[in-house]
Amino acid sequence: MGLFLVRHGQTTWNRDGTIQGWADTSLTARGRRQARAVGERLAAASVDSLVVSDLQRTRETAAVLAEAGVDAEPTFARAWRERGFGAYQGLTRAEVAARHDGFDPDGSLVAVRDVPEGESLDAFETRVNEGLDAVAAGLGTDETAVVVTHGGAIRAAVAAVTGRDLAVLAREWSPDNCGVTAIACGGERSVRFRDDTAHLE
């Protein structure tokens, strides 16, 4: 059993360096090209199930995947949303740093334990772990699932599988738009590879 985690294509807010969280933002032309490239790659993998975060940017990415040949019917799951960044959504990292003591504008907001009016790191981890368990439980022998999600959720899933501390992992690595991370789900879970972007070259 295998699971591919795919970050959505580039959005207007990614391009502009703005914190998104639960805000609905659209793909750029580049983001649509990225989504088509990863869709063509995944279409060759015979996808049995497609789970998609219910936010606009992941829905748009999944629609392009379908155009590229991924023929699994999508189901939309709130569990795979990005972390809710509350009052920091719509701000740049520099603007967040001016408001939040100790935040490094070159770092990851996912690593911050609590944000004003937002989702705590613990609540976020619990939500993504439940989503991961649900997808894995629904996979039959030799089946493949794709989850179209967000950078924070991918890091949370990798942290859960590897036993890493999410706050530490989030400071070390941020998945690329339409990068692919593979998790083996049969028996003990393991990360097969992380953030492969060969299809984007």
Short mmCIF file of C-alpha atoms in Angstrom, two decimals:
data_model
loop_
_atom_site.label_atom_id
_atom_site.label_comp_id
_atom_site.label_asym_id
_atom_site.label_seq_id
_atom_site.Cartn_x
_atom_site.Cartn_y
_atom_site.Cartn_z
CA MET A 1 0.00 0.00 0.00
CA GLY A 2 1.31 3.43 -0.87
CA LEU A 3 0.43 7.03 -0.20
CA PHE A 4 1.62 10.06 -2.14
CA LEU A 5 1.37 13.47 -0.48
CA VAL A 6 1.34 16.36 -2.95
CA ARG A 7 1.57 20.03 -2.05
CA HIS A 8 -0.71 22.28 -4.10
CA GLY A 9 0.61 24.38 -6.98
CA GLN A 10 1.98 27.88 -6.50
CA THR A 11 -0.64 30.45 -5.49
CA THR A 12 -0.74 34.21 -5.76
CA TRP A 13 0.03 34.43 -2.03
CA ASN A 14 2.94 31.97 -2.32
CA ARG A 15 4.35 34.20 -5.04
CA ASP A 16 3.93 37.31 -2.91
CA GLY A 17 5.27 35.76 0.33
CA THR A 18 1.98 36.04 2.23
CA ILE A 19 0.81 33.71 5.02
CA GLN A 20 -2.18 31.72 3.76
CA GLY A 21 -3.43 29.30 6.40
CA TRP A 22 -7.15 28.78 5.79
CA ALA A 23 -7.50 31.74 3.40
CA ASP A 24 -8.74 30.84 -0.07
CA THR A 25 -6.21 31.76 -2.73
CA SER A 26 -5.94 30.86 -6.41
CA LEU A 27 -3.21 29.15 -8.39
CA THR A 28 -0.92 31.19 -10.59
CA ALA A 29 -0.19 30.17 -14.19
CA ARG A 30 3.02 28.64 -12.86
CA GLY A 31 1.02 26.75 -10.23
CA ARG A 32 -1.22 25.27 -12.92
CA ARG A 33 1.83 24.15 -14.91
CA GLN A 34 3.25 22.52 -11.77
CA ALA A 35 -0.06 20.76 -11.14
CA ARG A 36 -0.20 19.45 -14.71
CA ALA A 37 3.34 18.10 -14.43
CA VAL A 38 2.65 16.24 -11.19
CA GLY A 39 -0.69 15.06 -12.59
CA GLU A 40 1.02 13.48 -15.58
CA ARG A 41 3.43 11.74 -13.23
CA LEU A 42 0.68 10.43 -10.96
CA ALA A 43 -1.53 9.33 -13.86
CA ALA A 44 1.12 6.74 -14.67
CA ALA A 45 0.92 5.39 -11.08
CA SER A 46 -2.68 4.10 -11.29
CA VAL A 47 -4.27 6.11 -8.47
CA ASP A 48 -7.04 4.27 -6.60
CA SER A 49 -8.16 7.09 -4.30
CA LEU A 50 -7.72 10.85 -4.26
CA VAL A 51 -8.17 12.84 -1.05
CA VAL A 52 -8.06 16.62 -1.26
CA SER A 53 -7.96 19.39 1.33
CA ASP A 54 -11.17 21.39 1.10
CA LEU A 55 -9.42 24.74 0.50
CA GLN A 56 -9.54 26.46 -2.88
CA ARG A 57 -5.89 26.04 -3.86
CA THR A 58 -5.94 22.28 -3.35
CA ARG A 59 -9.27 21.93 -5.14
CA GLU A 60 -7.83 23.81 -8.12
CA THR A 61 -4.73 21.61 -8.07
CA ALA A 62 -6.85 18.45 -8.00
CA ALA A 63 -8.89 19.70 -10.96
CA VAL A 64 -5.70 20.09 -13.01
CA LEU A 65 -4.59 16.60 -11.93
CA ALA A 66 -7.83 15.27 -13.39
CA GLU A 67 -7.19 17.12 -16.65
CA ALA A 68 -3.73 15.47 -16.73
CA GLY A 69 -5.19 11.97 -16.44
CA VAL A 70 -5.65 11.19 -12.72
CA ASP A 71 -9.10 9.58 -12.93
CA ALA A 72 -9.86 8.82 -9.27
CA GLU A 73 -12.93 10.65 -7.97
CA PRO A 74 -11.79 13.20 -5.34
CA THR A 75 -13.09 13.31 -1.79
CA PHE A 76 -12.57 16.52 0.17
CA ALA A 77 -11.31 16.38 3.74
CA ARG A 78 -10.93 19.21 6.24
CA ALA A 79 -8.35 17.09 8.08
CA TRP A 80 -5.81 17.87 5.34
CA ARG A 81 -6.15 21.66 5.51
CA GLU A 82 -3.14 23.83 6.22
CA ARG A 83 -2.78 24.96 9.81
CA GLY A 84 -5.11 27.83 10.68
CA PHE A 85 -2.89 30.87 11.30
CA GLY A 86 -5.63 33.12 12.61
CA ALA A 87 -4.64 36.78 12.92
CA TYR A 88 -1.46 36.16 10.91
CA GLN A 89 -3.23 35.11 7.72
CA GLY A 90 -2.71 37.72 5.00
CA LEU A 91 0.53 39.04 6.53
CA THR A 92 4.10 38.64 5.33
CA ARG A 93 6.63 36.87 7.54
CA ALA A 94 8.28 40.21 8.27
CA GLU A 95 4.93 41.57 9.47
CA VAL A 96 4.42 38.49 11.66
CA ALA A 97 7.92 38.94 13.15
CA ALA A 98 7.04 42.51 14.10
CA ARG A 99 4.03 41.24 16.06
CA HIS A 100 5.30 37.92 17.46
CA ASP A 101 8.29 37.94 19.81
CA GLY A 102 10.92 35.40 18.84
CA PHE A 103 9.60 34.60 15.38
CA ASP A 104 12.31 34.48 12.72
CA PRO A 105 10.98 35.86 9.42
CA ASP A 106 13.22 33.35 7.62
CA GLY A 107 11.74 30.50 9.66
CA SER A 108 8.49 28.55 9.58
CA LEU A 109 5.30 29.72 11.22
CA VAL A 110 4.30 26.04 11.48
CA ALA A 111 6.97 25.72 14.20
CA VAL A 112 5.27 28.33 16.45
CA ARG A 113 3.29 26.61 19.20
CA ASP A 114 0.40 29.09 19.41
CA VAL A 115 -0.81 31.91 17.17
CA PRO A 116 -3.44 34.56 17.98
CA GLU A 117 -6.95 33.45 16.98
CA GLY A 118 -5.39 30.45 15.23
CA GLU A 119 -4.99 26.70 15.58
CA SER A 120 -2.45 25.43 18.10
CA LEU A 121 0.39 23.23 16.92
CA ASP A 122 -0.94 20.34 19.03
CA ALA A 123 -4.44 20.62 17.55
CA PHE A 124 -3.00 20.79 14.04
CA GLU A 125 -0.88 17.67 14.57
CA THR A 126 -3.85 15.76 15.96
CA ARG A 127 -6.03 16.72 13.00
CA VAL A 128 -3.48 15.69 10.37
CA ASN A 129 -2.67 12.43 12.18
CA GLU A 130 -6.36 11.54 12.16
CA GLY A 131 -6.49 12.29 8.43
CA LEU A 132 -3.43 10.12 7.83
CA ASP A 133 -4.93 7.24 9.81
CA ALA A 134 -8.20 7.51 7.86
CA VAL A 135 -6.49 7.40 4.46
CA ALA A 136 -4.26 4.49 5.46
CA ALA A 137 -7.21 2.54 6.86
CA GLY A 138 -9.08 2.90 3.57
CA LEU A 139 -6.25 1.53 1.44
CA GLY A 140 -6.53 -2.03 0.20
CA THR A 141 -3.59 -4.29 -0.55
CA ASP A 142 -1.53 -2.91 -3.44
CA GLU A 143 -3.69 0.21 -3.69
CA THR A 144 -2.33 3.74 -4.10
CA ALA A 145 -3.78 6.91 -2.62
CA VAL A 146 -2.90 10.52 -3.40
CA VAL A 147 -3.53 13.34 -0.94
CA VAL A 148 -3.43 16.89 -2.31
CA THR A 149 -2.64 19.06 0.66
CA HIS A 150 -0.35 21.77 2.07
CA GLY A 151 3.24 22.20 3.19
CA GLY A 152 2.42 22.21 6.89
CA ALA A 153 0.24 19.11 6.66
CA ILE A 154 2.92 17.21 4.74
CA ARG A 155 5.48 18.05 7.42
CA ALA A 156 3.02 16.98 10.13
CA ALA A 157 2.48 13.63 8.40
CA VAL A 158 6.22 13.06 7.96
CA ALA A 159 6.82 13.98 11.62
CA ALA A 160 4.16 11.46 12.69
CA VAL A 161 5.62 8.65 10.57
CA THR A 162 9.26 9.30 11.53
CA GLY A 163 8.73 10.23 15.19
CA ARG A 164 10.31 13.65 14.65
CA ASP A 165 9.25 16.75 16.55
CA LEU A 166 7.13 18.78 14.12
CA ALA A 167 8.40 22.15 15.33
CA VAL A 168 12.00 21.06 14.68
CA LEU A 169 11.20 19.45 11.33
CA ALA A 170 9.28 22.53 10.18
CA ARG A 171 12.34 24.71 10.75
CA GLU A 172 14.49 22.36 8.63
CA TRP A 173 12.32 21.81 5.58
CA SER A 174 9.46 23.28 3.59
CA PRO A 175 7.95 21.20 0.77
CA ASP A 176 7.99 22.67 -2.73
CA ASN A 177 4.81 23.40 -4.64
CA CYS A 178 3.73 20.13 -6.29
CA GLY A 179 6.58 18.19 -4.74
CA VAL A 180 5.73 14.54 -3.98
CA THR A 181 6.36 12.76 -0.68
CA ALA A 182 5.75 9.00 -0.56
CA ILE A 183 4.75 7.04 2.54
CA ALA A 184 4.59 3.25 2.70
CA CYS A 185 1.48 2.24 4.68
CA GLY A 186 1.59 -1.56 4.69
CA GLY A 187 2.61 -2.73 8.17
CA GLU A 188 4.89 -0.19 9.85
CA ARG A 189 4.69 3.16 8.09
CA SER A 190 7.83 4.68 6.61
CA VAL A 191 8.80 7.60 4.39
CA ARG A 192 9.97 6.23 1.03
CA PHE A 193 11.06 9.61 -0.29
CA ARG A 194 10.45 13.25 0.53
CA ASP A 195 9.58 16.20 -1.70
CA ASP A 196 10.60 14.75 -5.06
CA THR A 197 10.34 17.43 -7.76
CA ALA A 198 11.96 15.60 -10.70
CA HIS A 199 8.73 16.00 -12.71
CA LEU A 200 9.02 19.79 -12.46
CA GLU A 201 12.47 20.02 -14.05
#
